[in-house]
mmCIF file of C-alpha atoms in Angstrom:
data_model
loop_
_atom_site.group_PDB
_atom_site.id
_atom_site.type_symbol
_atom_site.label_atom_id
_atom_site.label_comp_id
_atom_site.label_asym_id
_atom_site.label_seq_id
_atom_site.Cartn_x
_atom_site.Cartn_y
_atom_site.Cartn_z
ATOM 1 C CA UNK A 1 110.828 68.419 93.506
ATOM 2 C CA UNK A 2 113.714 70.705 93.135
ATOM 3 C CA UNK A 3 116.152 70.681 96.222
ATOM 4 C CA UNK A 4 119.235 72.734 97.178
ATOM 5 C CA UNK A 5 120.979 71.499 100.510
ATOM 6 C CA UNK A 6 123.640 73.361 102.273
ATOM 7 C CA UNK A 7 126.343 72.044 104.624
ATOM 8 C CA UNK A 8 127.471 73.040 107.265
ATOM 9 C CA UNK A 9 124.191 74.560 109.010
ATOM 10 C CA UNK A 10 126.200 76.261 111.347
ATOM 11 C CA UNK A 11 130.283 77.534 111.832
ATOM 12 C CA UNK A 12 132.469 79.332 114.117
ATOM 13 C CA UNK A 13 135.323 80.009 113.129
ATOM 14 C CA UNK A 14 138.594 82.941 114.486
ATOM 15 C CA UNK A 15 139.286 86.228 112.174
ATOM 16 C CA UNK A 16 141.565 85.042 109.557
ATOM 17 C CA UNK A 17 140.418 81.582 109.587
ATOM 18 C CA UNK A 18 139.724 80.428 105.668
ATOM 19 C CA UNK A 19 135.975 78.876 104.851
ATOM 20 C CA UNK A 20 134.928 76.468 102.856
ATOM 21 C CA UNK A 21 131.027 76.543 102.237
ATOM 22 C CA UNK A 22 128.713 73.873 100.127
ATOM 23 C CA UNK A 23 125.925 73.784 98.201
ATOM 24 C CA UNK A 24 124.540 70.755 96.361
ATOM 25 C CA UNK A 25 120.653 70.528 94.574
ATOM 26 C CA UNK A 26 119.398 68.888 92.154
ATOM 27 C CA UNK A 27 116.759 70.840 90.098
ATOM 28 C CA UNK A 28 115.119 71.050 86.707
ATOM 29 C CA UNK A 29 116.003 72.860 83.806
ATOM 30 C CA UNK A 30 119.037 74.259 85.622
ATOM 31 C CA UNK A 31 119.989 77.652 84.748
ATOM 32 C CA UNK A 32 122.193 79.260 87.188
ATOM 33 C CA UNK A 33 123.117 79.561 90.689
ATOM 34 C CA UNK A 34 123.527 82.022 93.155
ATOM 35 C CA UNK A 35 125.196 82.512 96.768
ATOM 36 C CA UNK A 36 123.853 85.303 98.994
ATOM 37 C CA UNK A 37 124.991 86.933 102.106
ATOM 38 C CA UNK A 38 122.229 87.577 104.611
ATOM 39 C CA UNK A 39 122.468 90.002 107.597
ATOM 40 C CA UNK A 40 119.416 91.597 109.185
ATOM 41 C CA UNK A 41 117.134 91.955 106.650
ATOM 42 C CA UNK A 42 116.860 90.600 102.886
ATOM 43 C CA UNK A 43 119.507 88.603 100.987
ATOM 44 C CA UNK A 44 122.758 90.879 99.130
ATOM 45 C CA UNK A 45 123.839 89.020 96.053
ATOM 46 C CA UNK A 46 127.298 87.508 96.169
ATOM 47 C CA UNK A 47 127.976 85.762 92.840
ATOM 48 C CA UNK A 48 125.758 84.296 90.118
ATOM 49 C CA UNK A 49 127.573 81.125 88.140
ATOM 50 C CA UNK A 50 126.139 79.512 85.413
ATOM 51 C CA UNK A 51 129.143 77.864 83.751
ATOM 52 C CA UNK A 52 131.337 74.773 85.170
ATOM 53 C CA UNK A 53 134.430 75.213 86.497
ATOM 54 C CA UNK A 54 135.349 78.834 86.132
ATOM 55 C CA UNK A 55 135.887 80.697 89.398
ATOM 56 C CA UNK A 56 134.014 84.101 90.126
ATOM 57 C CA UNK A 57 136.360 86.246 92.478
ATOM 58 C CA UNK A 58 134.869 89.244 94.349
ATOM 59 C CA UNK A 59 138.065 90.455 97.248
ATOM 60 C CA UNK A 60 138.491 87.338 99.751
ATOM 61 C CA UNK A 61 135.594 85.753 98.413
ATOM 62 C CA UNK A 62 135.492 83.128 95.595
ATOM 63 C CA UNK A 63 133.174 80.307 94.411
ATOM 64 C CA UNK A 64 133.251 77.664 91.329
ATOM 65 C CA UNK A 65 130.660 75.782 90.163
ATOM 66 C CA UNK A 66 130.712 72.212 89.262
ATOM 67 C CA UNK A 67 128.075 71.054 87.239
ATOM 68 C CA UNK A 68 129.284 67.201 86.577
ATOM 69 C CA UNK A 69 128.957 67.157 90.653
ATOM 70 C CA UNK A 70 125.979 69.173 90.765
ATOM 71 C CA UNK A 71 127.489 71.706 93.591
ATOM 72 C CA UNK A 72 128.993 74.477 94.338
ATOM 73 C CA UNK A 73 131.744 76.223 96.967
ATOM 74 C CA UNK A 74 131.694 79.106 98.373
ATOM 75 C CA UNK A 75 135.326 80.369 99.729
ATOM 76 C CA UNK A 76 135.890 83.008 102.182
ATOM 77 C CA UNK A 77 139.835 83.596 103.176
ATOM 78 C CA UNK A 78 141.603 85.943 105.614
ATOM 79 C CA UNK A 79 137.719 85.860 107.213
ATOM 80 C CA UNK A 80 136.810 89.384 109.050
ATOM 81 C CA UNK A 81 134.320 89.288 112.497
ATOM 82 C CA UNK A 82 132.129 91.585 109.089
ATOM 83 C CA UNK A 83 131.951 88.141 107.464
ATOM 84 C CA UNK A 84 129.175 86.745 109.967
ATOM 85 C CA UNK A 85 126.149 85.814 108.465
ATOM 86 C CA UNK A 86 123.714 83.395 106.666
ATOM 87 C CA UNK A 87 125.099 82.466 103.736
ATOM 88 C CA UNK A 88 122.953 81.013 101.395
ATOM 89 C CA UNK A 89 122.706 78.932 97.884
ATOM 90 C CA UNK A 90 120.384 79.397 95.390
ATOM 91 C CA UNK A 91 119.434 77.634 92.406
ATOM 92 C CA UNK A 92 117.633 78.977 89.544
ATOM 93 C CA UNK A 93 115.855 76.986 87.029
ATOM 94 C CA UNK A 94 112.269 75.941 85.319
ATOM 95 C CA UNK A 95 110.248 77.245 82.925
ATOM 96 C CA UNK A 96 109.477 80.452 85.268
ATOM 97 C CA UNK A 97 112.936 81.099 86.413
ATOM 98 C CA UNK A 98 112.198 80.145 90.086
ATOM 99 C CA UNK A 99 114.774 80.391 92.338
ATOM 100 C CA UNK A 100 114.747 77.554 95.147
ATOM 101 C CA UNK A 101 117.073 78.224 98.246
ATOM 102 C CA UNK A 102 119.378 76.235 100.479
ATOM 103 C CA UNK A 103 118.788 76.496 103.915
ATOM 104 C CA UNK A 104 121.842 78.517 104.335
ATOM 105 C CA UNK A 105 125.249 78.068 106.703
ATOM 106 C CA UNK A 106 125.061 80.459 109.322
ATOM 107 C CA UNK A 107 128.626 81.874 110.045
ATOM 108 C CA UNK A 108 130.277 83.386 112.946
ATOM 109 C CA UNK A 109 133.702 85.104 113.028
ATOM 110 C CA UNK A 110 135.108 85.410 115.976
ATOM 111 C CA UNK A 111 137.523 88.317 117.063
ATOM 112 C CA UNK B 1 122.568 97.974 90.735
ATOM 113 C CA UNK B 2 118.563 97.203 90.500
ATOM 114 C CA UNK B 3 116.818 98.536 93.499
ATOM 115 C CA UNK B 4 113.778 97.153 94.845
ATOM 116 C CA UNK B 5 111.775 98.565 97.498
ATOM 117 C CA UNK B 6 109.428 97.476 99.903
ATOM 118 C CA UNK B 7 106.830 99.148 101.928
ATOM 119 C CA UNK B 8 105.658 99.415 104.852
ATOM 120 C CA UNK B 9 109.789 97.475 106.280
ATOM 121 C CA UNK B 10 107.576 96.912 109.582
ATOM 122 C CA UNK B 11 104.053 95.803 110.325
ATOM 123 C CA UNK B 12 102.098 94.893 113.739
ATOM 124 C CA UNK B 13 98.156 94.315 113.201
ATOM 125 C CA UNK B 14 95.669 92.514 115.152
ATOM 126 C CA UNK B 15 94.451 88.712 114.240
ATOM 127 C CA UNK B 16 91.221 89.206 111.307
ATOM 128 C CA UNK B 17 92.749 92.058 109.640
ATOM 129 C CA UNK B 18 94.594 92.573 106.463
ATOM 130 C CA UNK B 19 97.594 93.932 105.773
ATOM 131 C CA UNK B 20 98.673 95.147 102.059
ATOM 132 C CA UNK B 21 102.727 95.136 101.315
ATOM 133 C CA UNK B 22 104.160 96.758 98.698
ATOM 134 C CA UNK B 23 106.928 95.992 96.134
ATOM 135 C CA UNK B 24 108.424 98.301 93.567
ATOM 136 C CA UNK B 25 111.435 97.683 91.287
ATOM 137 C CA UNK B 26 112.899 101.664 90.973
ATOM 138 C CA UNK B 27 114.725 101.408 88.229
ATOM 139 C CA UNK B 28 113.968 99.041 86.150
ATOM 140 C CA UNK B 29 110.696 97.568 84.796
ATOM 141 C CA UNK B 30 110.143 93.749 85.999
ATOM 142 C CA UNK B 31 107.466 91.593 84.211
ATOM 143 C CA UNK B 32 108.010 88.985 86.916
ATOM 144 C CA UNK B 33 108.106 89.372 90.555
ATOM 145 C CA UNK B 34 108.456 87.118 93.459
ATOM 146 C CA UNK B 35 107.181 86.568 96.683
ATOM 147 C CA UNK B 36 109.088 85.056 99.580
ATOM 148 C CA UNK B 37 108.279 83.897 103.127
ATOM 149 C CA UNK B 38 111.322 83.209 105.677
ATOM 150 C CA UNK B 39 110.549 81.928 109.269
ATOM 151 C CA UNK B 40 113.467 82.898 111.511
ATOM 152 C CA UNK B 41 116.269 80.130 111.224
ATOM 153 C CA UNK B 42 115.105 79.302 107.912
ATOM 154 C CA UNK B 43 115.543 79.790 104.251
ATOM 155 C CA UNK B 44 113.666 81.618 102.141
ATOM 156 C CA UNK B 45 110.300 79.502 100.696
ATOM 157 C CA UNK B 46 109.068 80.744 97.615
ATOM 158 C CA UNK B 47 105.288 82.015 97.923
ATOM 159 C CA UNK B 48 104.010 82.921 94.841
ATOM 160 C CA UNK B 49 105.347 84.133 90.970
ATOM 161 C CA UNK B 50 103.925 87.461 90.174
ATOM 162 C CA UNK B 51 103.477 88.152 85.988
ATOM 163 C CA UNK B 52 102.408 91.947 85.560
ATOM 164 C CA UNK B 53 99.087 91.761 84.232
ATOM 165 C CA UNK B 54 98.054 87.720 84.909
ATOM 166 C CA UNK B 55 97.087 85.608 87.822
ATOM 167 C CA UNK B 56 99.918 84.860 89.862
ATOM 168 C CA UNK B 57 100.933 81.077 90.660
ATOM 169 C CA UNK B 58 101.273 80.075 93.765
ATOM 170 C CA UNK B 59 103.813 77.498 95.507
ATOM 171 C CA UNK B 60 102.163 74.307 96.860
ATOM 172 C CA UNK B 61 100.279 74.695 100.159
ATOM 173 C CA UNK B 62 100.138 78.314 99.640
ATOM 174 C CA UNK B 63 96.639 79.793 100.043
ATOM 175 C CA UNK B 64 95.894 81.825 97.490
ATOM 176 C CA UNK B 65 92.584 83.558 98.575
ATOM 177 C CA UNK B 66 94.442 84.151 101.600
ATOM 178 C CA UNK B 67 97.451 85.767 99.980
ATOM 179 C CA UNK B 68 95.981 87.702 97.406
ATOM 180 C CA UNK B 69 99.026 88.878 94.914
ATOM 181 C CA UNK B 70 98.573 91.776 92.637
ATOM 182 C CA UNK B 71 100.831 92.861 89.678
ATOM 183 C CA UNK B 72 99.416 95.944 88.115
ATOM 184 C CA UNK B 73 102.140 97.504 86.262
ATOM 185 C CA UNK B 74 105.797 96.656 85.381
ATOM 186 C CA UNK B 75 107.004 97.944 88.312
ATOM 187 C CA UNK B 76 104.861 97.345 91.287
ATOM 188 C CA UNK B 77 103.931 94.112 92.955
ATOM 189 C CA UNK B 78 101.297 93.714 96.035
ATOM 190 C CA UNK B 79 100.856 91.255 98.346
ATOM 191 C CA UNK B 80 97.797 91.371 100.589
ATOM 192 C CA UNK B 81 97.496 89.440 103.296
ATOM 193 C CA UNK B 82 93.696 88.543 104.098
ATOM 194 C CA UNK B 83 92.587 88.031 107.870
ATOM 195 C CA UNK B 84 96.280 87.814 109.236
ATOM 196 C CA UNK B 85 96.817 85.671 112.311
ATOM 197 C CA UNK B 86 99.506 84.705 114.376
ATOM 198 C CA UNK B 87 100.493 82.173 112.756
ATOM 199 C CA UNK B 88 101.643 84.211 109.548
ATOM 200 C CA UNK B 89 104.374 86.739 111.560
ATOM 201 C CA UNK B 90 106.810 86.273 109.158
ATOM 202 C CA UNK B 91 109.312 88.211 107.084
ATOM 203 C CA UNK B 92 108.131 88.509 103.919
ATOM 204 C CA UNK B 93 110.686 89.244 100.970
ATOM 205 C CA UNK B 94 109.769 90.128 97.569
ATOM 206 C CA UNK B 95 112.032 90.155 94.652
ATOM 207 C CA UNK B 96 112.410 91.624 91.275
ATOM 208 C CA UNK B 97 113.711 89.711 88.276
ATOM 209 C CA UNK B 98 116.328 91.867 85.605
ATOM 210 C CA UNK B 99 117.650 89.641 82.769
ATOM 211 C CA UNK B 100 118.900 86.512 84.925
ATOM 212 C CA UNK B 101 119.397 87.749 87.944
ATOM 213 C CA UNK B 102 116.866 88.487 90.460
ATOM 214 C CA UNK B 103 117.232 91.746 92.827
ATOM 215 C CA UNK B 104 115.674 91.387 96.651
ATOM 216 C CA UNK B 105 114.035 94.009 98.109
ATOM 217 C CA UNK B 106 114.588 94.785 101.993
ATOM 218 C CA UNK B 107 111.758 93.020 103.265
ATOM 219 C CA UNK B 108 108.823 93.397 105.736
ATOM 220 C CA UNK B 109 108.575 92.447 108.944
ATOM 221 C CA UNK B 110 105.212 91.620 110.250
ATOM 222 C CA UNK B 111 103.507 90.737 113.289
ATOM 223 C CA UNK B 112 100.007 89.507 114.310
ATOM 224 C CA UNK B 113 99.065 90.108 117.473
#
């Protein structure tokens, strides 16, 4: 069974403070994965990576993908009180492009 | 960006009844669809795979008489759900896939009372 686990669950952390976030899995017939921000309501798309070891940079956010290790990082520097939210990793692979999810890392900036 | 809509965002009904969501991809046409299911404090669990104009398949330990999935064109997805109770108040999240990437729409909220 395909599996994607996130760690932390949970993070507080002060404005400015720099993140680190991880995602491991281990799935079939890997074909990319994902991170997602999550607010209120559904999932915004962050950054897609599908090859190993070259860093996707959107502003103060950044993540690499390492696919000898099987896992991901998600980065989040300078971090804004705007930056709290679920945070989560997904991974997509099979014959049917299915996307299976991490729990997520729920983060909270504090002012 | 793709956008995906949903319909209705917000849903109360009473226990035995059924309640029909909608998802559309606006502009762009989407041969596969998916369906998602989040419980608050939890991740997203994939439901079902919608292909326009075949049966969907359905995750493990989903009912699929009781979630009846309908794909009728390229860019409209439904997901009915057959004598709602309590028990399935959930968020339900459908998504659209575009290449490789998959575009969410903004969910629905619903409620069985």
């Amino acid at each position: 069974e395909d599996k994607v686990v996130q760690s932390p669950l949970s993070l507080v952390v002060h404005e400015g403070d720099t993140v680190t976030l991880n995602c491991s899995y281990e799935v079939t017939n890997f074909r990319s994965l994902l991170w997602y921000k999550q607010e209120k309501k559904a999932p915004t798309f962050l950054f897609m990576l599908t090859s190993s070891g070259i860093e996707k940079k959107s502003g103060r956010l950044s993540s690499i993908l390492d696919k000898k290790e099987l896992s991901s990082i998600l980065n989040i520097t300078a971090t804004q009180t705007g930056d709290s939210a679920i945070y989560l990793c997904a991974v997509l692979g099979g014959s049917n492009y299915k996307l299976t999810f991490g729990k997520g890392t729920l983060l909270t900036v504090n002012p | 960006g793709a956008v995906v809509s949903q319909h209705p965002s917000r849903v109360i009904c009473k226990s035995g009844t059924s309640v029909k969501i909608e998802c559309r991809s606006l502009d762009f046409q989407a041969t596969t669809m998916f369906w998602y299911r989040q419980f608050p404090k939890q991740s997203l669990m994939l439901m079902a795979t919608s292909n326009e104009g075949s049966k969907a398949t359905y995750e493990q330990g989903v009912e699929k008489d009781k979630f009846l999935i309908n794909h009728a064109s390229l860019t409209l997805s439904t997901l009915t759900v057959t004598s709602a109770h309590p028990e399935d108040s959930s968020f339900y999240i459908c998504s659209a896939r575009a290449d490789s990437e998959q575009y969410f729409g903004p969910g629905t909220r619903l409620t069985v009372t």
